[in-house]
XYZ file of C-alpha atoms in Angstrom:
729
model
C -10.351 24.209 -33.306
C -13.405 25.384 -31.712
C -17.183 24.589 -31.422
C -19.813 27.323 -31.310
C -23.058 26.869 -29.348
C -25.995 29.298 -29.275
C -28.820 29.180 -26.722
C -31.950 31.295 -26.377
C -31.065 34.567 -24.610
C -27.399 33.694 -24.234
C -24.332 34.992 -25.993
C -22.276 32.809 -28.333
C -19.893 30.541 -26.375
C -16.853 29.443 -27.954
C -15.352 26.207 -26.616
C -11.689 25.664 -27.228
C -10.018 22.138 -27.020
C -6.492 21.787 -25.876
C -3.560 20.197 -27.911
C -3.819 16.435 -27.680
C -0.121 16.128 -26.686
C -0.589 18.609 -23.846
C -3.901 17.039 -22.666
C -2.672 13.546 -22.386
C -3.400 11.714 -19.092
C -1.882 8.287 -18.562
C -2.636 5.450 -16.088
C -0.895 2.032 -15.767
C -1.414 -1.021 -13.641
C 0.840 -4.155 -14.380
C 0.428 -4.911 -18.233
C -2.706 -2.640 -18.390
C -2.504 0.968 -19.234
C -4.834 3.710 -20.568
C -4.430 7.120 -22.331
C -7.134 9.505 -21.831
C -7.860 13.340 -23.021
C -8.470 16.202 -20.617
C -12.095 15.338 -20.524
C -11.431 11.807 -19.164
C -12.544 10.387 -22.568
C -10.773 8.116 -25.059
C -11.086 8.692 -28.747
C -8.380 7.286 -31.177
C -9.866 9.505 -33.922
C -8.442 12.628 -32.308
C -5.102 11.084 -31.377
C -4.064 7.608 -32.594
C -2.299 6.440 -29.386
C -5.464 6.863 -27.215
C -6.997 3.776 -25.779
C -7.169 1.263 -23.193
C -4.304 -1.313 -23.764
C -3.510 -4.733 -22.419
C -1.079 -7.261 -23.740
C -0.264 -4.997 -26.820
C -3.927 -4.914 -27.766
C -6.178 -1.997 -27.679
C -9.467 -2.952 -25.815
C -11.069 0.364 -26.115
C -10.473 2.893 -28.792
C -13.503 5.092 -27.952
C -14.884 5.930 -24.464
C -16.703 9.338 -24.679
C -19.181 10.572 -22.209
C -21.618 13.333 -23.339
C -24.981 14.561 -22.979
C -27.447 13.057 -25.111
C -28.243 15.234 -28.002
C -26.441 18.151 -26.258
C -23.112 20.030 -26.694
C -19.703 18.384 -25.331
C -19.004 19.015 -21.760
C -16.551 21.816 -20.861
C -13.251 20.823 -19.175
C -12.873 22.697 -15.862
C -9.861 20.694 -14.660
C -7.892 17.440 -15.454
C -4.987 15.932 -13.865
C -3.492 12.604 -12.919
C -3.010 12.470 -9.132
C 0.473 12.974 -7.814
C 0.709 9.133 -6.917
C -0.252 8.212 -10.632
C -3.300 6.289 -9.519
C -6.267 8.240 -10.750
C -7.282 10.224 -13.654
C -9.399 13.019 -12.380
C -11.525 15.267 -14.589
C -14.065 18.004 -13.700
C -16.582 19.001 -16.262
C -19.683 21.164 -16.553
C -22.228 21.859 -19.125
C -22.431 24.350 -22.040
C -26.018 25.868 -22.554
C -28.362 23.183 -23.869
C -31.979 22.291 -24.389
C -33.296 19.680 -22.072
C -36.565 18.966 -23.553
C -38.276 22.171 -23.748
C -36.302 23.848 -21.008
C -33.087 25.768 -21.429
C -30.309 24.723 -19.075
C -27.783 27.418 -18.555
C -24.031 26.962 -18.451
C -22.709 25.520 -15.198
C -25.957 24.087 -13.948
C -24.198 20.369 -13.838
C -20.819 19.418 -12.304
C -19.330 16.044 -13.258
C -16.549 14.694 -11.439
C -14.757 11.715 -13.022
C -12.240 9.407 -11.414
C -10.832 6.632 -13.315
C -8.416 3.838 -12.058
C -6.946 0.768 -13.396
C -6.834 -2.549 -11.543
C -5.892 -6.071 -12.947
C -7.533 -6.141 -16.339
C -10.234 -3.470 -15.710
C -10.979 0.167 -16.019
C -13.265 1.429 -13.365
C -14.567 4.980 -13.459
C -16.432 6.665 -10.569
C -18.563 9.422 -11.774
C -20.269 11.979 -9.560
C -22.949 14.190 -10.970
C -24.181 17.287 -9.028
C -27.224 19.391 -9.910
C -26.432 22.887 -9.012
C -29.936 24.319 -9.939
C -32.620 25.121 -7.475
C -34.931 22.909 -9.693
C -35.228 19.209 -10.087
C -33.510 17.966 -13.288
C -33.580 14.614 -15.235
C -30.314 14.123 -17.368
C -29.766 11.649 -19.944
C -26.099 11.080 -20.446
C -24.728 9.116 -23.519
C -21.600 6.937 -23.195
C -20.301 6.024 -26.596
C -17.751 3.124 -26.529
C -15.967 0.785 -29.004
C -13.199 -1.661 -29.072
C -11.114 -2.045 -32.391
C -8.728 -4.672 -30.910
C -6.027 -3.211 -32.830
C -2.388 -4.535 -32.174
C 0.003 -1.887 -30.883
C 2.206 -2.615 -33.845
C -0.583 -1.982 -36.303
C -1.291 1.276 -34.703
C 2.460 2.135 -35.191
C 1.998 1.264 -38.916
C 3.427 -2.167 -39.124
C 1.129 -3.924 -41.683
C -1.904 -2.126 -40.246
C -4.649 -4.523 -41.171
C -6.345 -6.839 -38.885
C -7.304 -10.048 -40.375
C -9.440 -11.242 -37.704
C -13.144 -10.476 -37.256
C -15.547 -8.737 -34.693
C -18.041 -11.487 -33.655
C -21.705 -10.977 -33.845
C -23.475 -10.743 -30.465
C -26.852 -10.113 -29.016
C -25.302 -8.765 -25.982
C -24.859 -4.991 -26.264
C -22.405 -4.831 -23.286
C -19.914 -7.031 -24.991
C -17.630 -6.780 -27.958
C -15.657 -9.765 -28.876
C -12.959 -10.233 -31.564
C -11.308 -13.505 -32.866
C -8.051 -12.793 -34.073
C -6.244 -14.348 -36.992
C -4.193 -15.956 -34.280
C -7.472 -17.887 -33.082
C -7.512 -16.127 -29.881
C -10.801 -14.580 -28.760
C -10.393 -11.106 -27.078
C -13.344 -9.195 -25.658
C -14.344 -6.011 -23.827
C -17.235 -6.037 -21.424
C -18.851 -2.804 -20.522
C -21.085 -2.409 -17.302
C -22.766 0.667 -15.497
C -23.256 0.045 -11.643
C -25.278 2.234 -9.431
C -28.758 3.954 -8.792
C -29.215 4.943 -12.437
C -31.522 3.791 -15.315
C -29.239 2.250 -18.143
C -30.281 1.412 -21.649
C -27.611 -0.438 -23.308
C -27.273 -0.383 -26.950
C -24.796 -1.406 -29.630
C -21.905 0.824 -29.221
C -23.512 3.004 -26.492
C -25.127 3.258 -22.972
C -27.682 5.741 -22.175
C -27.707 6.546 -18.561
C -30.645 8.497 -16.960
C -30.216 10.133 -13.648
C -32.882 11.944 -11.603
C -31.536 14.823 -9.407
C -33.526 17.081 -6.904
C -32.099 20.562 -6.407
C -28.562 20.443 -5.014
C -28.600 16.619 -5.100
C -25.698 14.358 -6.532
C -25.724 11.043 -7.889
C -22.796 8.435 -8.047
C -22.273 5.623 -10.348
C -19.427 3.474 -11.468
C -18.601 2.235 -15.166
C -16.206 -0.754 -15.606
C -14.595 -1.998 -18.898
C -13.062 -5.371 -18.496
C -10.490 -6.825 -20.885
C -10.525 -10.388 -21.601
C -8.745 -13.119 -23.535
C -10.101 -16.504 -25.039
C -13.813 -15.712 -24.039
C -15.483 -19.066 -24.078
C -18.996 -17.905 -24.677
C -21.150 -14.570 -24.559
C -22.718 -15.832 -21.442
C -19.637 -16.716 -19.464
C -17.219 -14.404 -21.115
C -15.633 -11.501 -19.392
C -17.235 -11.556 -16.101
C -15.235 -8.997 -14.204
C -13.435 -9.810 -10.962
C -15.707 -8.654 -7.980
C -13.834 -5.495 -6.813
C -15.333 -2.060 -6.019
C -13.836 1.198 -7.022
C -12.704 1.830 -3.376
C -11.104 -1.631 -3.082
C -9.184 -1.005 -6.320
C -7.986 2.512 -4.846
C -7.026 0.897 -1.614
C -4.882 -1.813 -3.472
C -3.203 0.934 -5.440
C -2.309 2.831 -2.315
C -0.965 -0.464 -0.718
C 1.260 -0.960 -3.655
C 2.636 2.566 -3.439
C 3.240 2.222 0.195
C 5.104 -1.157 -0.156
C 7.153 0.355 -2.896
C 7.977 3.510 -0.900
C 8.896 1.338 2.133
C 11.595 -0.510 0.328
C 13.414 2.768 -1.086
C 15.169 5.633 0.379
C 13.363 8.884 0.720
C 14.891 12.196 -0.713
C 13.906 15.531 0.491
C 14.933 19.169 -0.120
C 13.357 22.429 1.116
C 13.710 23.499 -2.771
C 10.103 22.936 -4.029
C 10.788 22.846 -7.544
C 13.574 20.200 -7.264
C 11.393 18.174 -4.805
C 8.552 18.239 -7.387
C 11.043 16.863 -9.928
C 12.082 13.990 -7.602
C 8.394 13.382 -6.616
C 7.202 13.081 -10.228
C 10.066 10.759 -11.144
C 9.496 8.543 -8.223
C 5.791 8.298 -9.198
C 6.591 7.672 -12.787
C 9.067 4.752 -11.832
C 6.526 3.379 -9.458
C 3.935 3.355 -12.020
C 6.124 1.684 -14.730
C 7.743 -0.814 -12.196
C 5.919 -3.957 -12.679
C 5.428 -6.861 -10.311
C 6.307 -10.321 -11.902
C 7.069 -13.913 -10.369
C 10.742 -12.827 -10.446
C 10.296 -9.483 -8.615
C 10.051 -5.982 -9.783
C 11.202 -4.734 -13.441
C 10.660 -1.318 -14.790
C 8.746 -1.394 -18.133
C 10.418 0.939 -20.515
C 7.652 3.503 -21.250
C 4.012 4.572 -22.363
C 2.563 4.199 -24.866
C 4.876 2.302 -27.264
C 7.204 0.541 -24.793
C 5.037 -0.680 -22.126
C 6.910 -4.113 -21.779
C 9.915 -5.615 -20.217
C 13.091 -4.543 -22.148
C 16.698 -5.593 -21.654
C 18.743 -2.492 -22.151
C 16.024 0.072 -20.957
C 15.140 -2.002 -17.788
C 18.781 -2.572 -16.744
C 19.803 1.089 -16.981
C 16.718 2.160 -15.105
C 17.312 -0.264 -12.616
C 20.923 0.952 -12.278
C 19.594 4.552 -12.033
C 17.616 3.513 -9.036
C 20.196 0.964 -7.411
C 21.549 3.212 -4.604
C 18.182 4.224 -3.535
C 15.877 1.124 -4.456
C 18.065 -2.039 -4.717
C 15.197 -4.283 -4.984
C 14.276 -3.094 -8.340
C 17.681 -4.157 -9.664
C 17.257 -7.523 -7.928
C 13.879 -8.265 -9.595
C 15.245 -6.907 -12.899
C 18.272 -9.504 -12.946
C 16.186 -12.228 -11.927
C 13.391 -11.550 -14.710
C 16.181 -11.226 -17.335
C 18.023 -14.331 -16.109
C 14.759 -16.412 -16.356
C 14.430 -15.255 -19.988
C 18.140 -15.600 -21.070
C 18.365 -17.403 -24.520
C 19.370 -20.970 -24.480
C 19.673 -21.681 -28.172
C 20.242 -19.971 -31.563
C 17.540 -18.543 -33.500
C 18.208 -16.184 -36.507
C 14.715 -14.783 -36.616
C 14.751 -13.594 -33.025
C 18.481 -12.990 -32.853
C 18.751 -15.578 -29.866
C 22.108 -17.000 -28.937
C 22.760 -19.099 -25.527
C 23.576 -16.712 -22.790
C 22.107 -13.444 -24.458
C 19.933 -11.213 -22.587
C 16.554 -10.138 -24.230
C 16.073 -6.812 -26.088
C 12.198 -6.979 -25.334
C 9.270 -9.268 -24.833
C 5.871 -8.612 -26.285
C 2.526 -10.410 -26.746
C -0.567 -9.811 -28.896
C -1.883 -10.900 -32.255
C 1.026 -9.655 -34.432
C 3.558 -11.477 -32.285
C 1.573 -14.791 -32.433
C 1.239 -14.457 -35.995
C 4.863 -13.847 -36.383
C 4.287 -10.478 -38.150
C 6.895 -9.079 -35.709
C 9.647 -10.930 -34.076
C 9.411 -9.277 -30.680
C 7.510 -12.020 -28.514
C 10.847 -12.748 -27.222
C 13.531 -10.885 -29.095
C 17.128 -10.797 -28.609
C 18.209 -8.063 -31.045
C 20.318 -5.996 -28.553
C 24.045 -5.990 -28.776
C 24.428 -4.398 -25.301
C 21.941 -5.842 -22.943
C 24.059 -8.828 -22.026
C 27.161 -6.571 -21.116
C 24.757 -4.375 -19.126
C 23.308 -7.394 -17.315
C 26.688 -8.646 -16.132
C 27.598 -4.948 -15.106
C 24.285 -4.421 -13.257
C 24.828 -7.662 -11.317
C 28.452 -6.593 -10.312
C 27.077 -3.138 -9.147
C 24.070 -4.671 -7.367
C 26.273 -7.110 -5.303
C 28.716 -4.399 -4.365
C 25.942 -2.181 -3.145
C 23.855 -4.912 -1.355
C 26.532 -7.785 -0.484
C 23.651 -10.076 -1.288
C 25.584 -13.320 -1.636
C 22.431 -15.522 -2.030
C 21.703 -13.449 -5.283
C 25.121 -13.943 -6.536
C 24.905 -17.806 -6.094
C 21.411 -17.722 -7.530
C 22.385 -15.785 -10.683
C 25.887 -17.590 -11.168
C 24.612 -19.866 -13.929
C 23.061 -16.803 -15.730
C 26.447 -14.849 -15.390
C 28.305 -17.754 -16.487
C 26.184 -18.108 -19.722
C 26.278 -14.227 -20.262
C 30.059 -14.407 -20.138
C 30.264 -17.295 -22.401
C 28.144 -15.543 -24.974
C 30.358 -12.308 -24.659
C 33.699 -14.403 -24.965
C 32.120 -16.136 -28.041
C 31.191 -12.715 -29.602
C 34.757 -11.235 -28.879
C 36.292 -14.401 -30.338
C 39.500 -13.844 -28.474
C 40.611 -10.087 -28.732
C 38.014 -8.799 -30.891
C 35.161 -6.148 -30.128
C 31.572 -6.836 -29.504
C 29.820 -6.516 -33.019
C 26.297 -6.916 -34.451
C 24.943 -8.080 -37.759
C 21.157 -8.123 -38.145
C 20.193 -11.883 -38.976
C 16.435 -11.437 -38.773
C 14.294 -10.478 -41.721
C 12.055 -8.439 -39.812
C 14.254 -7.312 -36.786
C 16.390 -4.231 -35.976
C 18.862 -3.112 -38.286
C 20.873 -1.280 -35.744
C 21.233 -3.078 -32.254
C 22.492 -0.409 -29.797
C 20.472 2.046 -27.803
C 20.254 4.334 -31.228
C 18.426 1.829 -33.140
C 16.903 3.965 -35.905
C 17.739 2.735 -39.307
C 19.944 5.998 -40.043
C 21.681 5.954 -36.559
C 24.988 4.614 -37.659
C 26.859 6.384 -40.368
C 30.171 7.684 -41.713
C 31.476 11.235 -41.950
C 30.378 11.531 -45.500
C 26.950 10.472 -44.598
C 27.151 6.962 -45.962
C 25.459 4.023 -43.917
C 27.423 2.098 -41.407
C 27.730 -1.524 -42.939
C 27.552 -4.537 -40.746
C 29.322 -6.194 -38.749
C 29.320 -2.897 -36.746
C 30.984 -2.317 -33.254
C 29.508 0.589 -31.380
C 31.750 2.912 -29.036
C 29.570 2.641 -25.930
C 29.014 -1.244 -26.242
C 32.828 -1.828 -25.878
C 32.651 0.574 -22.761
C 29.901 -1.500 -21.224
C 31.705 -4.661 -21.914
C 34.965 -3.349 -20.492
C 32.889 -2.390 -17.171
C 31.097 -5.955 -17.280
C 34.398 -7.766 -17.453
C 35.855 -5.673 -14.626
C 32.724 -6.129 -12.473
C 32.563 -9.863 -13.311
C 36.173 -10.262 -11.978
C 35.030 -8.660 -8.687
C 32.247 -11.338 -8.500
C 34.472 -14.191 -9.190
C 36.726 -12.833 -6.417
C 33.916 -13.314 -4.153
C 33.271 -16.709 -5.551
C 37.045 -17.445 -4.980
C 37.571 -18.514 -8.639
C 40.909 -16.831 -9.117
C 41.712 -18.298 -12.390
C 38.477 -16.652 -13.882
C 39.415 -13.542 -12.087
C 42.727 -13.196 -14.023
C 41.081 -14.332 -17.392
C 38.389 -11.582 -17.079
C 41.004 -8.809 -15.865
C 43.352 -9.790 -18.856
C 40.472 -9.697 -21.327
C 39.350 -6.323 -20.125
C 42.900 -4.858 -20.462
C 43.100 -6.227 -23.856
C 39.800 -4.861 -24.803
C 40.722 -1.300 -23.351
C 44.074 -1.430 -25.445
C 42.338 -2.394 -28.649
C 39.631 0.192 -28.229
C 42.200 2.971 -27.721
C 44.101 1.825 -30.835
C 41.104 1.627 -33.060
C 38.365 3.822 -31.693
C 40.316 6.718 -30.456
C 40.965 9.352 -33.341
C 43.166 12.183 -32.436
C 42.235 14.304 -35.427
C 38.473 14.161 -34.470
C 37.439 17.287 -32.565
C 39.733 19.754 -31.093
C 41.769 17.440 -28.887
C 40.601 13.985 -30.171
C 37.380 11.936 -29.918
C 36.140 8.338 -30.034
C 34.561 7.114 -33.312
C 30.844 6.458 -33.069
C 31.404 2.949 -34.524
C 33.537 0.590 -36.309
C 32.131 -0.961 -39.459
C 33.659 -3.265 -42.360
C 35.112 0.080 -43.829
C 36.705 1.315 -40.636
C 35.745 3.960 -38.071
C 32.625 6.260 -38.260
C 34.290 9.768 -37.693
C 31.187 11.210 -36.036
C 31.216 13.167 -32.815
C 28.475 11.595 -30.722
C 26.997 11.548 -27.245
C 27.954 7.853 -27.223
C 31.599 8.777 -26.533
C 30.863 11.174 -23.651
C 28.518 8.724 -21.663
C 31.191 5.993 -22.251
C 33.206 8.091 -19.715
C 31.225 6.492 -16.941
C 32.378 2.912 -17.640
C 35.998 3.514 -17.093
C 37.373 2.616 -20.449
C 39.297 5.856 -20.914
C 42.548 6.496 -19.134
C 42.686 9.654 -17.427
C 44.755 11.326 -20.032
C 42.577 10.212 -22.890
C 39.481 11.234 -20.990
C 40.762 14.792 -20.528
C 41.359 15.028 -24.272
C 37.582 13.789 -25.013
C 36.345 16.362 -22.471
C 38.369 19.278 -24.034
C 36.809 18.268 -27.477
C 33.302 18.015 -26.114
C 33.618 21.413 -24.514
C 34.860 23.122 -27.736
C 32.074 21.224 -29.682
C 28.294 22.106 -29.802
C 27.238 18.933 -28.531
C 25.626 20.633 -25.480
C 22.337 22.361 -26.717
C 21.484 24.079 -23.454
C 18.754 21.495 -22.700
C 21.106 18.538 -22.665
C 23.635 16.673 -24.758
C 22.810 16.006 -28.453
C 23.052 12.667 -29.828
C 25.446 14.002 -32.585
C 27.209 17.358 -33.198
C 25.357 19.996 -35.246
C 28.143 20.139 -37.874
C 27.436 16.392 -38.444
C 26.098 15.626 -42.050
C 23.094 14.008 -40.862
C 22.295 16.331 -38.043
C 18.720 17.355 -37.570
C 17.295 18.530 -34.275
C 14.056 16.555 -34.905
C 15.821 13.490 -35.759
C 15.140 10.479 -33.415
C 18.890 9.663 -32.923
C 20.805 12.308 -35.055
C 20.548 15.581 -33.044
C 17.708 15.156 -30.615
C 18.514 15.267 -26.813
C 17.730 12.130 -24.630
C 17.611 12.717 -20.771
C 19.120 9.274 -19.979
C 21.829 9.833 -22.382
C 22.663 13.154 -20.963
C 22.497 11.797 -17.518
C 25.056 9.199 -18.428
C 27.222 11.848 -19.903
C 26.769 14.023 -16.568
C 27.662 10.998 -14.447
C 30.898 10.366 -16.622
C 32.120 13.916 -16.551
C 31.483 13.910 -12.592
C 33.597 10.788 -12.399
C 36.537 12.682 -13.784
C 35.941 15.631 -11.578
C 34.572 17.959 -14.234
C 32.155 19.452 -12.030
C 31.277 22.631 -13.986
C 30.268 20.552 -17.085
C 28.555 17.957 -15.098
C 26.554 20.789 -13.122
C 25.570 22.407 -16.582
C 23.925 19.289 -17.804
C 22.167 18.678 -14.486
C 20.949 22.191 -14.535
C 19.696 21.853 -18.047
C 17.710 18.810 -17.513
C 16.297 20.194 -14.231
C 15.071 23.337 -16.331
C 13.763 20.908 -19.035
C 11.844 18.995 -16.523
C 9.855 22.062 -15.294
C 8.700 22.618 -18.885
C 7.384 19.268 -19.135
C 5.596 19.307 -15.721
C 8.668 17.690 -14.151
C 8.176 14.530 -16.332
C 11.074 14.335 -18.627
C 9.991 12.674 -22.000
C 11.928 9.979 -23.763
C 13.704 12.581 -25.769
C 13.279 16.250 -26.938
C 14.482 18.249 -29.893
C 18.073 19.210 -30.158
C 17.358 22.982 -30.972
C 19.762 25.408 -29.309
C 18.580 26.842 -26.292
C 18.341 30.779 -26.812
C 18.261 33.553 -24.424
C 14.541 34.431 -25.384
C 13.331 30.800 -25.411
C 12.254 29.566 -22.033
C 11.000 26.058 -23.278
C 12.549 23.118 -25.038
C 10.957 22.042 -28.245
C 9.057 18.822 -28.033
C 9.985 15.772 -30.065
C 6.592 14.391 -31.597
C 5.435 11.134 -30.326
C 8.113 10.773 -27.552
C 7.219 8.344 -24.879
C 6.154 10.009 -21.556
C 6.560 8.761 -18.892
C 9.718 6.893 -19.885
C 11.487 4.845 -17.198
C 15.154 5.896 -17.963
C 14.107 9.502 -18.462
C 12.331 9.513 -15.027
C 15.498 7.664 -13.577
C 18.035 10.256 -14.716
C 17.716 12.593 -11.739
C 18.671 9.828 -9.381
C 21.715 8.941 -11.246
C 22.631 12.460 -11.493
C 22.410 12.802 -7.723
C 24.393 9.914 -7.086
C 27.198 10.995 -9.466
C 27.207 14.567 -8.104
C 27.733 13.099 -4.567
C 30.112 10.468 -5.921
C 28.060 8.211 -3.645
C 29.589 4.688 -3.300
C 27.900 2.045 -0.995
C 30.189 -0.605 0.139
C 27.587 -3.061 1.718
C 30.080 -5.765 2.647
C 32.209 -3.252 4.614
C 29.222 -1.249 5.917
C 30.517 1.905 4.454
C 28.946 5.030 2.754
C 31.651 6.671 0.740
C 31.517 10.171 -0.959
C 34.078 10.697 -3.851
C 34.656 14.478 -4.454
C 30.936 15.320 -3.513
C 29.119 18.448 -4.803
C 25.628 19.558 -4.908
C 24.314 22.468 -7.188
C 23.474 25.567 -5.520
C 20.004 25.489 -6.644
C 19.419 22.218 -4.585
C 21.033 23.835 -1.481
C 20.179 20.961 1.149
C 19.263 17.345 0.426
C 18.087 14.900 3.093
C 18.386 11.099 2.369
C 16.492 8.948 4.693
C 16.707 5.147 5.132
C 19.411 4.678 2.483
C 20.013 0.782 2.232
C 23.508 -0.270 3.322
C 23.442 -4.056 3.354
C 20.665 -5.055 6.009
C 20.995 -1.474 7.691
C 19.245 1.799 6.791
C 20.977 5.178 7.417
C 19.829 8.800 7.110
C 21.896 11.935 6.646
C 21.823 15.498 5.301
C 24.117 17.238 2.901
C 24.178 20.944 2.671
C 25.845 23.100 -0.076
C 28.589 25.579 0.911
C 30.423 28.044 -1.234
C 33.390 25.730 -1.787
C 32.410 22.561 0.300
C 29.532 20.005 1.245
C 28.426 19.604 4.702
C 27.631 16.113 5.818
C 25.469 15.559 8.868
C 24.624 11.990 9.922
C 21.185 11.656 11.554
C 21.038 9.261 14.468
C 18.362 6.630 14.682
C 16.988 4.886 17.714
C 19.714 2.324 17.864
C 23.488 2.942 17.189
C 24.452 1.963 13.572
C 27.370 0.124 12.503
C 27.723 1.919 9.221
C 30.494 4.447 8.796
C 30.709 7.526 6.595
C 33.914 8.620 4.574
C 34.509 11.616 2.415
C 37.224 11.626 -0.069
C 38.026 15.029 -1.626
C 41.092 13.992 -3.548
C 41.081 12.238 -6.958
């Protein structure tokens, strides 16, 4: 799409605008996030997800700076700063008439810097006059707030039943929802400029001498339950500089609590840096500690499964994130039965939302428990966290939550059964594993899976959870519970191998996608491969599974497809039936590495690295499952994928840990490498300040032709931490 502008004595100038997907710029602070275009503007008419959001409500759907009665500014450059704190846009003017005078292209430079803090968007705008004549400019800021609920934007009963409130104050837009909560957005312009506030616009007049620049700040404040027009939405007094300082302080505190990973290979360093920055942005401070929100724009909220797996991806390098995630989820563990929210005592949430639709009960996601795997993953992460931190206080603190979670799992297993799900909510999810699309569970002939359904990977998670819980109760010196947990894990594994393992599926046998009321779903899926990481397969079965994986087309060249291409429901553009999910592929890679299959693991690692480069080193939630061809240098996008997404960003760190076979024995003050390797394209990796109990250690790993060199870097004081390398299985 283009726009043509003609000026006296000037050639026609065609202005082209970028693809909305490619030009999306995202900021987040706590529960506030914003999606801009490459002009630094917001216009939901161009892309429906654009906006300023807080608490699942859009507080700005239009925020557009132009010349009054002039053409749109031209974008010179637009980016999010490497620390994910600022959206920076540089603009100039197309030729335009300013009164009777013709202003040539490039006479004006606008430098826009937007930041989020608390419940406020702050934007600092610098306007520079490059002419050798004085200039008076009139800018027009068009703005509007539709207060759309996030679920309405996504198509759930997309009708607001509240009303915009009449106001004499043009700087304020208020909305009273059907939930009787008042929401408001207040706009203000600060600085040495003349401002004429009108309904839906602010006209900003700037007088500039030759070569002079002017700086002003725009704020947009999101408010709940505004009591009156006069007192509503008064922003907290904070300057742009103070907001920037607070953001840098948060980044510094987060970085200080984590290990630092460095390599001389610039491209791989960029991938790690972008992933750290995305995880830092998505990780949110709560009264219980840090927790990764799942992703922007659709999943900017605490989730069970997503937050737990992202925390596990970071555990070795940033254990405080796992601790905060566990504390948060324990604090919101279900205490009673509720069919509509799928709550059961001891169960861990699927997600927690707010907003008008939640308050009205149009969606059940205020505190929704429709996740069959979050509870098992909670127990597993707790066991992994204690092993890597030796934090006995955390174990004692969370022992009641552990006990409640295990009671839930035993109740679901009913002795020797599997973990099943059966949707009991009228408006909840049909499928309750990580593949939760309505068509995600099916039989070989294409017929739908029928509840109750037991998923392959959920049994693997539960097996790992039971084994991990046994280790925790060993620490708590409850030997009777240790025996019960170990015996239950053994029976679960035996029954899994009896009912899920299908010798006739694939070239050497494969695990079923699921079991439903009609028997096994004989579908080759990534679920079975990523279950390798959780230890449920004995060595001989794991080898057969891996052989079947190798002889299949599950690997696309960019990652592992969710189902094989010869599957009846396969589509490379399906959400869960043929696409590639980076976190899923990373789990597959880690499972393959666990069983010593270095070549297969390295192939996935390299594929995701190559894919990341094509997404500016920010892996999306998912990508299409089309086969990578020799002439195709980029993976094909999946429409509407979240980016950034926490467990996509965390994938690189899980794969590094898996390649190194890196185990932290915090109680024994040991760093252990099991059959370590590094891809040649990484070469050398420096890990600084790796947490080992109360200590920090630094070391270097260097790729050799058939080995990996380890060099421990000495600190100012001798360290009690020892290093071990085990090259045998």
